[in-house]
Amino acid sequence: MNKTYLGEFEELMLTMVGILKEEAYGNAIVKEVQDQLDRSLNLSAVHVTLYRLEDKGLVKSFMGGATQERGGRRKRYFELTSAGISVLQSLQEQRLKLWKMLPELKMAGI
């Protein structure tokens, strides 16, 4: 099986799609990252990254219904694919393994 390597922002976007589930669309992701991480995001960067994750087969997208509050425009929603879930699980395992090793390090000031 080929390993899928993600950049930090790709990992963040994939994680947010998993967190938001059926409410995962561009503006909701921007708002959730702002609320949870106090980090400002550019909506265009979010969309470009989501499309790249879709090209990698980690998310899929679909159009929601038109709404009056959006002037009749539809939202593009994203959801994890089984490959995306697998990558997130692998990333979680890798991060936990590294965090467990951290106390074993003998660094000045830690």
CSV table of N, CA and C in Angstrom, one decimal:
chain,number,residue,atom,x,y,z
A,1,MET,N,0.8,-1.2,0.0
A,1,MET,CA,0.0,0.0,0.0
A,1,MET,C,0.9,1.2,0.0
A,2,ASN,N,0.6,2.2,-0.9
A,2,ASN,CA,1.3,3.5,-0.9
A,2,ASN,C,1.0,4.3,0.3
A,3,LYS,N,2.0,4.9,0.9
A,3,LYS,CA,1.7,5.9,2.0
A,3,LYS,C,1.2,7.2,1.4
A,4,THR,N,0.3,7.8,2.1
A,4,THR,CA,-0.2,9.1,1.7
A,4,THR,C,0.4,10.1,2.7
A,5,TYR,N,1.2,11.0,2.2
A,5,TYR,CA,1.8,12.0,3.1
A,5,TYR,C,1.0,13.3,2.9
A,6,LEU,N,0.7,14.0,4.0
A,6,LEU,CA,0.0,15.2,4.0
A,6,LEU,C,0.8,16.3,4.6
A,7,GLY,N,0.6,17.5,4.1
A,7,GLY,CA,1.2,18.7,4.8
A,7,GLY,C,0.3,19.0,6.0
A,8,GLU,N,0.8,19.9,6.8
A,8,GLU,CA,0.1,20.3,8.0
A,8,GLU,C,-1.3,20.9,7.7
A,9,PHE,N,-1.4,21.7,6.7
A,9,PHE,CA,-2.7,22.3,6.4
A,9,PHE,C,-3.7,21.2,5.8
A,10,GLU,N,-3.1,20.3,5.0
A,10,GLU,CA,-4.0,19.2,4.5
A,10,GLU,C,-4.5,18.4,5.6
A,11,GLU,N,-3.6,18.1,6.6
A,11,GLU,CA,-4.0,17.3,7.7
A,11,GLU,C,-5.1,18.0,8.5
A,12,LEU,N,-4.9,19.3,8.7
A,12,LEU,CA,-5.9,20.1,9.4
A,12,LEU,C,-7.3,20.1,8.7
A,13,MET,N,-7.3,20.2,7.4
A,13,MET,CA,-8.5,20.2,6.6
A,13,MET,C,-9.2,18.9,6.7
A,14,LEU,N,-8.4,17.8,6.6
A,14,LEU,CA,-9.0,16.5,6.6
A,14,LEU,C,-9.6,16.2,8.0
A,15,THR,N,-8.9,16.6,9.0
A,15,THR,CA,-9.4,16.5,10.4
A,15,THR,C,-10.7,17.3,10.6
A,16,MET,N,-10.7,18.5,10.1
A,16,MET,CA,-12.0,19.3,10.2
A,16,MET,C,-13.1,18.7,9.5
A,17,VAL,N,-12.9,18.1,8.3
A,17,VAL,CA,-14.0,17.4,7.6
A,17,VAL,C,-14.5,16.3,8.5
A,18,GLY,N,-13.6,15.5,9.1
A,18,GLY,CA,-14.0,14.5,10.0
A,18,GLY,C,-14.8,15.0,11.2
A,19,ILE,N,-14.4,16.1,11.8
A,19,ILE,CA,-15.1,16.7,12.9
A,19,ILE,C,-16.4,17.2,12.6
A,20,LEU,N,-16.5,17.9,11.5
A,20,LEU,CA,-17.8,18.6,11.1
A,20,LEU,C,-18.8,17.7,10.5
A,21,LYS,N,-18.3,16.5,10.0
A,21,LYS,CA,-19.2,15.5,9.3
A,21,LYS,C,-20.1,16.2,8.3
A,22,GLU,N,-21.5,16.1,8.5
A,22,GLU,CA,-22.4,16.5,7.5
A,22,GLU,C,-22.4,18.1,7.3
A,23,GLU,N,-21.7,18.8,8.2
A,23,GLU,CA,-21.7,20.3,8.1
A,23,GLU,C,-20.3,20.7,7.6
A,24,ALA,N,-19.6,19.9,6.9
A,24,ALA,CA,-18.2,20.2,6.5
A,24,ALA,C,-18.3,20.9,5.1
A,25,TYR,N,-18.3,22.2,5.1
A,25,TYR,CA,-18.2,23.1,3.9
A,25,TYR,C,-17.2,24.2,4.2
A,26,GLY,N,-16.8,24.9,3.3
A,26,GLY,CA,-15.7,25.9,3.4
A,26,GLY,C,-15.9,26.9,4.6
A,27,ASN,N,-16.9,27.6,4.6
A,27,ASN,CA,-17.1,28.6,5.7
A,27,ASN,C,-17.2,28.0,7.0
A,28,ALA,N,-17.8,26.8,7.2
A,28,ALA,CA,-18.0,26.2,8.4
A,28,ALA,C,-16.6,25.7,8.9
A,29,ILE,N,-15.7,25.3,8.0
A,29,ILE,CA,-14.4,24.9,8.4
A,29,ILE,C,-13.6,26.1,8.9
A,30,VAL,N,-13.7,27.2,8.2
A,30,VAL,CA,-13.0,28.4,8.6
A,30,VAL,C,-13.4,28.8,10.0
A,31,LYS,N,-14.7,28.8,10.2
A,31,LYS,CA,-15.3,29.2,11.5
A,31,LYS,C,-14.8,28.3,12.6
A,32,GLU,N,-14.9,27.0,12.4
A,32,GLU,CA,-14.5,26.0,13.4
A,32,GLU,C,-13.0,26.1,13.8
A,33,VAL,N,-12.2,26.3,12.8
A,33,VAL,CA,-10.7,26.5,13.1
A,33,VAL,C,-10.5,27.8,13.9
A,34,GLN,N,-11.2,28.8,13.5
A,34,GLN,CA,-11.1,30.1,14.3
A,34,GLN,C,-11.5,29.9,15.7
A,35,ASP,N,-12.7,29.2,15.9
A,35,ASP,CA,-13.2,29.0,17.2
A,35,ASP,C,-12.3,28.1,18.1
A,36,GLN,N,-11.9,27.0,17.5
A,36,GLN,CA,-11.2,26.0,18.3
A,36,GLN,C,-9.7,26.2,18.4
A,37,LEU,N,-9.1,26.8,17.4
A,37,LEU,CA,-7.6,27.0,17.4
A,37,LEU,C,-7.2,28.5,17.4
A,38,ASP,N,-8.1,29.4,17.3
A,38,ASP,CA,-7.8,30.8,17.2
A,38,ASP,C,-6.9,31.1,16.1
A,39,ARG,N,-7.2,30.5,15.0
A,39,ARG,CA,-6.3,30.6,13.8
A,39,ARG,C,-7.2,31.1,12.6
A,40,SER,N,-6.7,32.2,12.0
A,40,SER,CA,-7.5,32.7,10.8
A,40,SER,C,-7.1,32.0,9.6
A,41,LEU,N,-8.1,31.7,8.7
A,41,LEU,CA,-7.8,30.9,7.5
A,41,LEU,C,-8.4,31.7,6.3
A,42,ASN,N,-7.8,31.6,5.2
A,42,ASN,CA,-8.2,32.1,3.9
A,42,ASN,C,-9.2,31.1,3.3
A,43,LEU,N,-10.4,31.5,3.0
A,43,LEU,CA,-11.4,30.6,2.4
A,43,LEU,C,-10.9,30.0,1.1
A,44,SER,N,-10.3,30.7,0.3
A,44,SER,CA,-9.7,30.2,-1.0
A,44,SER,C,-8.7,29.1,-0.7
A,45,ALA,N,-7.9,29.3,0.3
A,45,ALA,CA,-6.9,28.3,0.6
A,45,ALA,C,-7.6,27.0,1.1
A,46,VAL,N,-8.6,27.2,1.9
A,46,VAL,CA,-9.4,26.0,2.3
A,46,VAL,C,-10.0,25.2,1.2
A,47,HIS,N,-10.6,25.9,0.2
A,47,HIS,CA,-11.2,25.3,-0.9
A,47,HIS,C,-10.1,24.6,-1.8
A,48,VAL,N,-9.0,25.2,-2.1
A,48,VAL,CA,-8.0,24.6,-2.9
A,48,VAL,C,-7.5,23.3,-2.2
A,49,THR,N,-7.3,23.4,-0.9
A,49,THR,CA,-6.8,22.2,-0.2
A,49,THR,C,-7.9,21.1,-0.2
A,50,LEU,N,-9.1,21.4,0.0
A,50,LEU,CA,-10.2,20.4,0.0
A,50,LEU,C,-10.2,19.8,-1.4
A,51,TYR,N,-10.1,20.5,-2.5
A,51,TYR,CA,-10.1,20.0,-3.8
A,51,TYR,C,-8.9,19.0,-4.0
A,52,ARG,N,-7.7,19.4,-3.5
A,52,ARG,CA,-6.5,18.6,-3.6
A,52,ARG,C,-6.8,17.3,-2.8
A,53,LEU,N,-7.4,17.4,-1.6
A,53,LEU,CA,-7.7,16.1,-0.9
A,53,LEU,C,-8.7,15.3,-1.7
A,54,GLU,N,-9.6,15.9,-2.4
A,54,GLU,CA,-10.5,15.2,-3.2
A,54,GLU,C,-9.8,14.5,-4.4
A,55,ASP,N,-8.8,15.1,-5.0
A,55,ASP,CA,-8.0,14.5,-6.0
A,55,ASP,C,-7.2,13.3,-5.5
A,56,LYS,N,-6.8,13.4,-4.2
A,56,LYS,CA,-6.1,12.3,-3.6
A,56,LYS,C,-7.0,11.2,-3.2
A,57,GLY,N,-8.3,11.4,-3.3
A,57,GLY,CA,-9.3,10.3,-2.9
A,57,GLY,C,-9.6,10.3,-1.4
A,58,LEU,N,-9.2,11.3,-0.7
A,58,LEU,CA,-9.4,11.3,0.8
A,58,LEU,C,-10.7,11.9,1.2
A,59,VAL,N,-11.3,12.7,0.4
A,59,VAL,CA,-12.6,13.3,0.6
A,59,VAL,C,-13.4,13.2,-0.7
A,60,LYS,N,-14.7,13.3,-0.5
A,60,LYS,CA,-15.5,13.5,-1.7
A,60,LYS,C,-16.5,14.7,-1.4
A,61,SER,N,-17.0,15.3,-2.5
A,61,SER,CA,-17.9,16.4,-2.3
A,61,SER,C,-19.2,16.2,-3.0
A,62,PHE,N,-20.2,17.0,-2.6
A,62,PHE,CA,-21.5,17.0,-3.2
A,62,PHE,C,-22.1,18.4,-3.0
A,63,MET,N,-23.0,18.7,-3.8
A,63,MET,CA,-23.7,20.0,-3.7
A,63,MET,C,-24.9,19.9,-2.9
A,64,GLY,N,-25.1,20.8,-1.9
A,64,GLY,CA,-26.3,20.8,-1.2
A,64,GLY,C,-27.4,21.6,-1.9
A,65,GLY,N,-28.5,21.7,-1.3
A,65,GLY,CA,-29.6,22.5,-1.9
A,65,GLY,C,-29.4,24.0,-1.9
A,66,ALA,N,-30.1,24.7,-2.8
A,66,ALA,CA,-30.0,26.1,-2.8
A,66,ALA,C,-30.8,26.7,-1.6
A,67,THR,N,-30.3,27.8,-1.0
A,67,THR,CA,-31.0,28.4,0.1
A,67,THR,C,-31.2,29.9,-0.2
A,68,GLN,N,-32.3,30.4,0.4
A,68,GLN,CA,-32.6,31.8,0.2
A,68,GLN,C,-31.6,32.7,0.9
A,69,GLU,N,-31.1,32.3,2.0
A,69,GLU,CA,-30.1,33.1,2.7
A,69,GLU,C,-28.8,33.2,2.0
A,70,ARG,N,-28.5,32.3,1.0
A,70,ARG,CA,-27.3,32.4,0.2
A,70,ARG,C,-27.7,32.9,-1.2
A,71,GLY,N,-28.8,33.5,-1.3
A,71,GLY,CA,-29.2,34.1,-2.6
A,71,GLY,C,-29.4,33.0,-3.7
A,72,GLY,N,-29.9,31.8,-3.3
A,72,GLY,CA,-30.1,30.7,-4.2
A,72,GLY,C,-28.9,29.9,-4.6
A,73,ARG,N,-27.8,30.3,-4.0
A,73,ARG,CA,-26.6,29.5,-4.3
A,73,ARG,C,-26.5,28.2,-3.4
A,74,ARG,N,-25.8,27.2,-3.9
A,74,ARG,CA,-25.7,26.0,-3.2
A,74,ARG,C,-24.4,25.9,-2.5
A,75,LYS,N,-24.3,25.1,-1.4
A,75,LYS,CA,-23.0,24.9,-0.7
A,75,LYS,C,-22.4,23.6,-1.3
A,76,ARG,N,-21.1,23.5,-1.3
A,76,ARG,CA,-20.4,22.3,-1.6
A,76,ARG,C,-19.9,21.7,-0.3
A,77,TYR,N,-20.4,20.5,0.0
A,77,TYR,CA,-20.1,19.8,1.2
A,77,TYR,C,-19.0,18.8,0.9
A,78,PHE,N,-18.2,18.5,2.0
A,78,PHE,CA,-17.2,17.5,1.8
A,78,PHE,C,-17.4,16.4,2.9
A,79,GLU,N,-17.0,15.2,2.6
A,79,GLU,CA,-17.1,14.1,3.5
A,79,GLU,C,-15.9,13.2,3.3
A,80,LEU,N,-15.5,12.5,4.4
A,80,LEU,CA,-14.3,11.6,4.3
A,80,LEU,C,-14.7,10.4,3.5
A,81,THR,N,-13.7,9.9,2.8
A,81,THR,CA,-13.9,8.6,2.1
A,81,THR,C,-13.3,7.6,3.1
A,82,SER,N,-13.4,6.3,2.7
A,82,SER,CA,-12.8,5.3,3.6
A,82,SER,C,-11.3,5.4,3.6
A,83,ALA,N,-10.7,5.9,2.5
A,83,ALA,CA,-9.2,6.1,2.4
A,83,ALA,C,-8.9,7.3,3.3
A,84,GLY,N,-9.7,8.3,3.4
A,84,GLY,CA,-9.5,9.5,4.3
A,84,GLY,C,-9.6,9.1,5.7
A,85,ILE,N,-10.5,8.2,6.1
A,85,ILE,CA,-10.6,7.7,7.4
A,85,ILE,C,-9.4,6.9,7.8
A,86,SER,N,-8.9,6.1,6.9
A,86,SER,CA,-7.7,5.3,7.1
A,86,SER,C,-6.5,6.2,7.3
A,87,VAL,N,-6.4,7.2,6.5
A,87,VAL,CA,-5.2,8.1,6.7
A,87,VAL,C,-5.3,8.9,8.0
A,88,LEU,N,-6.5,9.3,8.4
A,88,LEU,CA,-6.6,10.0,9.7
A,88,LEU,C,-6.3,9.1,10.9
A,89,GLN,N,-6.7,7.8,10.8
A,89,GLN,CA,-6.4,6.8,11.8
A,89,GLN,C,-4.9,6.6,11.9
A,90,SER,N,-4.3,6.5,10.8
A,90,SER,CA,-2.8,6.3,10.7
A,90,SER,C,-2.1,7.5,11.3
A,91,LEU,N,-2.5,8.7,10.9
A,91,LEU,CA,-1.9,9.9,11.5
A,91,LEU,C,-2.1,10.0,13.0
A,92,GLN,N,-3.3,9.6,13.5
A,92,GLN,CA,-3.5,9.7,14.9
A,92,GLN,C,-2.5,8.7,15.6
A,93,GLU,N,-2.4,7.5,15.1
A,93,GLU,CA,-1.5,6.5,15.7
A,93,GLU,C,0.0,7.0,15.7
A,94,GLN,N,0.4,7.6,14.6
A,94,GLN,CA,1.7,8.2,14.5
A,94,GLN,C,2.0,9.3,15.5
A,95,ARG,N,1.0,10.2,15.6
A,95,ARG,CA,1.1,11.3,16.5
A,95,ARG,C,1.2,10.8,18.0
A,96,LEU,N,0.3,9.9,18.3
A,96,LEU,CA,0.3,9.3,19.7
A,96,LEU,C,1.6,8.6,20.0
A,97,LYS,N,2.1,7.9,19.1
A,97,LYS,CA,3.4,7.2,19.3
A,97,LYS,C,4.5,8.2,19.6
A,98,LEU,N,4.5,9.3,18.8
A,98,LEU,CA,5.6,10.3,19.1
A,98,LEU,C,5.4,11.1,20.4
A,99,TRP,N,4.1,11.4,20.7
A,99,TRP,CA,3.8,12.1,22.0
A,99,TRP,C,4.2,11.2,23.2
A,100,LYS,N,4.0,9.9,23.0
A,100,LYS,CA,4.4,9.0,24.1
A,100,LYS,C,5.9,8.9,24.3
A,101,MET,N,6.6,9.2,23.2
A,101,MET,CA,8.1,9.2,23.3
A,101,MET,C,8.6,10.5,23.9
A,102,LEU,N,7.9,11.5,23.9
A,102,LEU,CA,8.4,12.8,24.3
A,102,LEU,C,9.0,12.9,25.7
A,103,PRO,N,8.3,12.3,26.7
A,103,PRO,CA,8.9,12.4,28.0
A,103,PRO,C,10.3,11.7,28.2
A,104,GLU,N,10.6,10.8,27.2
A,104,GLU,CA,11.8,10.1,27.3
A,104,GLU,C,13.0,10.9,26.8
A,105,LEU,N,12.7,12.0,26.2
A,105,LEU,CA,13.8,12.9,25.6
A,105,LEU,C,14.4,13.6,26.8
A,106,LYS,N,15.7,13.8,26.7
A,106,LYS,CA,16.5,14.5,27.7
A,106,LYS,C,17.0,15.8,27.1
A,107,MET,N,16.0,16.8,27.1
A,107,MET,CA,16.3,18.1,26.6
A,107,MET,C,16.4,19.1,27.7
A,108,ALA,N,17.3,20.1,27.5
A,108,ALA,CA,17.4,21.2,28.5
A,108,ALA,C,16.1,21.9,28.5
A,109,GLY,N,15.6,22.2,29.7
A,109,GLY,CA,14.4,23.0,29.9
A,109,GLY,C,13.1,22.2,29.8
A,110,ILE,N,13.1,21.0,29.5
A,110,ILE,CA,11.9,20.2,29.4
A,110,ILE,C,11.8,19.2,30.6
